[in-house]
């Protein structure tokens, strides 16, 4: 984590249990970690567009919740990195648990009849979410949150690989792209944590435009945001294929992937 040599800004002394490697209040007096804040846009704007598109396509509401859950994580992370206030940290970290529980439900219930609601997995995930919340509010240990989040991600990885290996092998490119992008973000997150002193020292000698590239926690937001977005598209492709819709990936402006659902084939 970051050494305590940062400037004071609009939000005062940090009260969060984490203070990342980006130097505080360097770019703006009103934003504690500028690059860690603005990098959350990738987790806010595309998921909102995805939720609107999913709603227009008439797909199940759980997938709208998936997109909105990712957007909620982006908003919470924006507030946390902008302020470094403990309450805003919770607004970032707890939605990570809640939204990933929605991802897990969608992926593990993808081979059920349309609009089926399974109460047992919902109850399990609800108990898990409440338990993590209660424990984390009492035991303010970030590693606990990170382990619980990692356990949910592991469930998604195992289920995704099973489906693209044994059920829909033509979806392997989307699955492994999503996983690879997410893991790249996780790698950079670890580098940012482990080599923070070295990174900070290098920024003092590098030109400002080059130093920004070493803000690896911001890259963590970008890559995990994209990886999570791609996972939702994969989950939607699996579900819509099972329901005999015709999902098709299109690229907005030739760059950003979106999923469009064509009507069911008539028999």
Coordinates of C-alpha atoms in Angstrom, one line a residue:
X1 CA 0.0 0.0 0.0
X2 CA 0.9 3.6 -0.3
X3 CA 3.3 5.3 2.1
X4 CA 1.7 8.1 4.2
X5 CA 3.5 11.0 2.5
X6 CA 0.5 12.2 0.5
X7 CA -1.0 15.7 0.3
X8 CA -4.1 16.8 2.1
X9 CA -7.1 17.7 0.0
X10 CA -10.8 18.5 0.0
X11 CA -12.0 15.3 1.7
X12 CA -9.5 15.5 4.5
X13 CA -7.4 12.8 6.1
X14 CA -8.3 9.3 4.7
X15 CA -10.4 7.1 7.0
X16 CA -10.5 4.1 4.7
X17 CA -8.6 0.9 5.7
X18 CA -6.9 1.0 2.3
X19 CA -4.9 3.7 0.6
X20 CA -3.6 2.7 -2.8
X21 CA -0.3 3.4 -4.6
X22 CA -1.4 6.5 -6.5
X23 CA -0.2 9.7 -4.8
X24 CA -3.1 11.5 -3.2
X25 CA -4.5 14.9 -4.5
X26 CA -1.8 15.4 -7.1
X27 CA -4.0 16.1 -10.1
X28 CA -7.0 17.7 -8.3
X29 CA -7.7 19.0 -4.8
X30 CA -11.1 17.5 -5.0
X31 CA -10.1 13.9 -6.1
X32 CA -7.8 11.9 -3.8
X33 CA -6.7 9.4 -6.4
X34 CA -7.5 10.9 -9.8
X35 CA -6.6 8.1 -12.2
X36 CA -8.0 5.4 -9.9
X37 CA -11.2 7.4 -9.9
X38 CA -11.7 8.2 -13.6
X39 CA -10.7 4.7 -14.7
X40 CA -14.0 3.6 -13.2
X41 CA -15.9 5.1 -16.2
X42 CA -15.4 1.7 -18.0
X43 CA -17.4 0.1 -15.3
X44 CA -20.2 2.7 -15.3
X45 CA -21.1 3.8 -18.9
X46 CA -20.9 0.5 -20.9
X47 CA -22.8 -1.6 -18.3
X48 CA -25.6 1.0 -18.3
X49 CA -25.8 0.8 -22.1
X50 CA -25.8 -3.0 -21.7
X51 CA -28.7 -2.9 -19.2
X52 CA -30.7 -0.7 -21.6
X53 CA -30.1 -3.0 -24.5
X54 CA -30.9 -6.1 -22.5
X55 CA -34.2 -4.5 -21.3
X56 CA -35.1 -3.5 -24.9
X57 CA -34.4 -7.1 -26.1
X58 CA -36.9 -8.4 -23.5
X59 CA -34.4 -10.7 -21.8
X60 CA -34.7 -11.8 -18.2
X61 CA -34.3 -9.2 -15.5
X62 CA -31.4 -11.0 -13.9
X63 CA -29.2 -9.9 -16.8
X64 CA -30.3 -6.3 -16.4
X65 CA -29.3 -6.6 -12.7
X66 CA -25.9 -8.0 -13.8
X67 CA -25.1 -4.9 -15.9
X68 CA -26.5 -2.6 -13.2
X69 CA -24.6 -4.4 -10.5
X70 CA -21.3 -3.8 -12.4
X71 CA -22.3 -0.2 -12.8
X72 CA -22.9 0.1 -9.1
X73 CA -19.4 -1.3 -8.4
X74 CA -18.0 1.4 -10.7
X75 CA -20.0 4.2 -9.0
X76 CA -18.9 2.9 -5.5
X77 CA -15.3 2.6 -6.6
X78 CA -15.4 6.2 -8.0
X79 CA -16.7 7.5 -4.7
X80 CA -14.1 5.5 -2.7
X81 CA -11.1 6.6 -4.7
X82 CA -12.3 10.1 -5.0
X83 CA -12.6 10.5 -1.2
X84 CA -10.7 7.7 0.6
X85 CA -13.5 7.7 3.2
X86 CA -14.3 4.4 4.9
X87 CA -18.1 4.6 4.1
X88 CA -17.3 5.0 0.5
X89 CA -14.9 2.1 0.7
X90 CA -17.8 -0.1 1.7
X91 CA -19.8 1.4 -1.2
X92 CA -17.1 0.0 -3.4
X93 CA -16.3 -3.4 -1.8
X94 CA -19.7 -4.7 -0.8
X95 CA -21.3 -4.2 -4.2
X96 CA -18.5 -6.3 -5.6
X97 CA -19.8 -9.2 -3.5
X98 CA -23.5 -8.5 -4.3
X99 CA -23.0 -8.1 -8.1
X100 CA -20.8 -11.2 -8.4
X101 CA -23.5 -13.2 -6.6
X102 CA -25.9 -12.1 -9.4
X103 CA -23.3 -13.3 -11.9
X104 CA -23.1 -16.7 -10.2
X105 CA -26.8 -17.1 -10.1
X106 CA -27.1 -16.2 -13.8
X107 CA -24.4 -18.7 -14.8
X108 CA -25.5 -21.6 -12.7
X109 CA -29.1 -21.2 -13.6
X110 CA -28.6 -20.8 -17.4
X111 CA -30.1 -24.1 -18.4
X112 CA -33.5 -23.7 -16.8
X113 CA -36.8 -22.8 -18.5
X114 CA -37.4 -19.2 -19.3
X115 CA -38.3 -16.9 -16.4
X116 CA -37.8 -19.7 -13.9
X117 CA -36.8 -18.5 -10.5
X118 CA -34.8 -20.9 -8.3
X119 CA -35.3 -20.0 -4.6
X120 CA -32.6 -22.3 -3.2
X121 CA -29.6 -20.8 -4.9
X122 CA -31.0 -17.3 -4.3
X123 CA -31.3 -18.2 -0.6
X124 CA -27.7 -19.5 -0.5
X125 CA -26.3 -16.5 -2.2
X126 CA -28.3 -14.1 0.0
X127 CA -27.1 -15.9 3.1
X128 CA -23.5 -15.7 1.8
X129 CA -23.9 -11.9 1.0
X130 CA -25.4 -11.1 4.4
X131 CA -22.8 -13.2 6.2
X132 CA -19.9 -11.5 4.4
X133 CA -21.4 -8.1 5.1
X134 CA -21.9 -8.7 8.8
X135 CA -18.5 -10.2 9.3
X136 CA -16.8 -7.4 7.3
X137 CA -18.5 -4.6 9.1
X138 CA -17.3 -6.1 12.4
X139 CA -13.8 -7.3 11.2
X140 CA -12.5 -4.6 9.0
X141 CA -9.9 -6.7 7.4
X142 CA -9.6 -6.1 3.6
X143 CA -8.0 -9.6 3.0
X144 CA -11.2 -11.2 4.2
X145 CA -13.2 -9.3 1.6
X146 CA -10.6 -10.1 -1.1
X147 CA -10.8 -13.9 -0.3
X148 CA -14.6 -13.9 -0.3
X149 CA -14.6 -12.1 -3.6
X150 CA -12.0 -14.4 -5.0
X151 CA -14.1 -17.4 -4.0
X152 CA -17.1 -16.1 -6.0
X153 CA -14.8 -15.4 -9.0
X154 CA -13.5 -18.9 -8.8
X155 CA -17.0 -20.3 -9.0
X156 CA -17.6 -18.3 -12.2
X157 CA -14.3 -19.4 -13.7
X158 CA -15.0 -23.1 -13.1
X159 CA -18.6 -22.9 -14.4
X160 CA -17.6 -20.9 -17.4
X161 CA -14.8 -23.3 -18.4
X162 CA -17.1 -26.3 -17.9
X163 CA -19.8 -24.9 -20.2
X164 CA -17.4 -23.9 -23.0
X165 CA -15.6 -27.2 -22.7
X166 CA -18.6 -29.6 -22.7
X167 CA -21.7 -27.7 -23.8
X168 CA -21.0 -24.7 -26.1
X169 CA -17.3 -25.1 -27.3
X170 CA -17.8 -22.3 -29.9
X171 CA -18.0 -19.8 -27.0
X172 CA -14.4 -20.5 -25.9
X173 CA -13.0 -17.4 -27.5
X174 CA -15.3 -15.1 -25.5
X175 CA -14.8 -17.1 -22.3
X176 CA -11.0 -17.1 -22.5
X177 CA -10.8 -13.5 -23.6
X178 CA -12.9 -12.5 -20.6
X179 CA -10.8 -14.6 -18.3
X180 CA -7.5 -13.4 -19.7
X181 CA -8.4 -9.7 -19.6
X182 CA -9.6 -10.1 -16.0
X183 CA -6.4 -12.0 -14.9
X184 CA -4.2 -9.3 -16.6
X185 CA -5.9 -6.8 -14.4
X186 CA -5.4 -9.0 -11.3
X187 CA -1.7 -9.3 -12.2
X188 CA -1.3 -5.5 -12.4
X189 CA -3.2 -5.1 -9.1
X190 CA -0.6 -7.3 -7.4
X191 CA 2.3 -5.4 -9.1
X192 CA 0.8 -2.1 -7.9
X193 CA 0.6 -3.5 -4.3
X194 CA 4.0 -5.3 -4.1
X195 CA 6.2 -2.7 -6.0
X196 CA 4.5 0.5 -4.8
X197 CA 7.6 2.1 -3.5
X198 CA 9.5 1.4 -6.8
X199 CA 6.5 2.7 -8.9
X200 CA 6.3 5.9 -6.9
X201 CA 10.0 6.5 -7.2
X202 CA 9.9 6.0 -11.0
X203 CA 7.1 8.5 -11.4
X204 CA 9.3 11.2 -10.0
X205 CA 11.8 10.7 -12.8
X206 CA 9.4 10.0 -15.7
X207 CA 7.5 12.6 -17.7
X208 CA 4.0 13.1 -16.4
X209 CA 2.3 11.5 -19.4
X210 CA 4.5 8.4 -19.1
X211 CA 4.1 8.2 -15.3
X212 CA 0.4 7.9 -15.7
X213 CA 0.9 4.5 -17.5
X214 CA 2.4 3.1 -14.2
X215 CA -0.9 3.7 -12.3
X216 CA -1.5 0.0 -12.3
X217 CA -4.5 0.1 -10.0
X218 CA -6.3 2.2 -12.6
X219 CA -5.4 -0.5 -15.1
X220 CA -6.9 -3.0 -12.7
X221 CA -10.2 -1.1 -13.0
X222 CA -10.0 -1.0 -16.8
X223 CA -9.1 -4.7 -17.3
X224 CA -11.4 -6.1 -14.7
X225 CA -14.2 -3.9 -15.8
X226 CA -13.8 -5.1 -19.4
X227 CA -13.4 -8.7 -18.2
X228 CA -16.5 -8.5 -16.1
X229 CA -18.5 -6.9 -19.0
X230 CA -17.3 -9.6 -21.3
X231 CA -18.4 -12.2 -18.8
X232 CA -21.9 -10.8 -18.7
X233 CA -22.0 -11.0 -22.5
X234 CA -20.8 -14.6 -22.3
X235 CA -23.5 -15.4 -19.8
X236 CA -26.1 -13.8 -22.0
X237 CA -24.9 -15.8 -25.0
X238 CA -25.1 -19.0 -23.1
X239 CA -28.6 -18.3 -21.8
X240 CA -30.0 -17.0 -25.1
X241 CA -28.5 -19.9 -27.1
X242 CA -30.2 -22.3 -24.7
X243 CA -33.5 -20.5 -25.1
X244 CA -33.0 -20.8 -28.9
X245 CA -32.6 -17.1 -29.5
X246 CA -29.9 -16.0 -32.0
X247 CA -27.3 -13.9 -30.1
X248 CA -24.9 -12.0 -32.2
X249 CA -21.9 -9.9 -31.0
X250 CA -21.5 -6.6 -32.8
X251 CA -18.8 -4.0 -32.3
X252 CA -19.8 -0.4 -31.6
X253 CA -17.7 1.9 -33.7
X254 CA -15.7 -1.3 -34.7
X255 CA -14.3 -1.5 -31.2
X256 CA -16.6 -2.1 -28.2
X257 CA -18.5 -5.4 -28.1
X258 CA -22.2 -5.5 -27.6
X259 CA -24.7 -8.3 -27.8
X260 CA -27.8 -8.2 -29.9
X261 CA -30.5 -10.8 -29.6
X262 CA -32.5 -11.8 -32.7
X263 CA -35.9 -13.5 -32.3
X264 CA -36.3 -17.2 -31.9
X265 CA -36.2 -19.3 -35.0
X266 CA -39.6 -20.5 -36.0
X267 CA -39.9 -24.3 -36.3

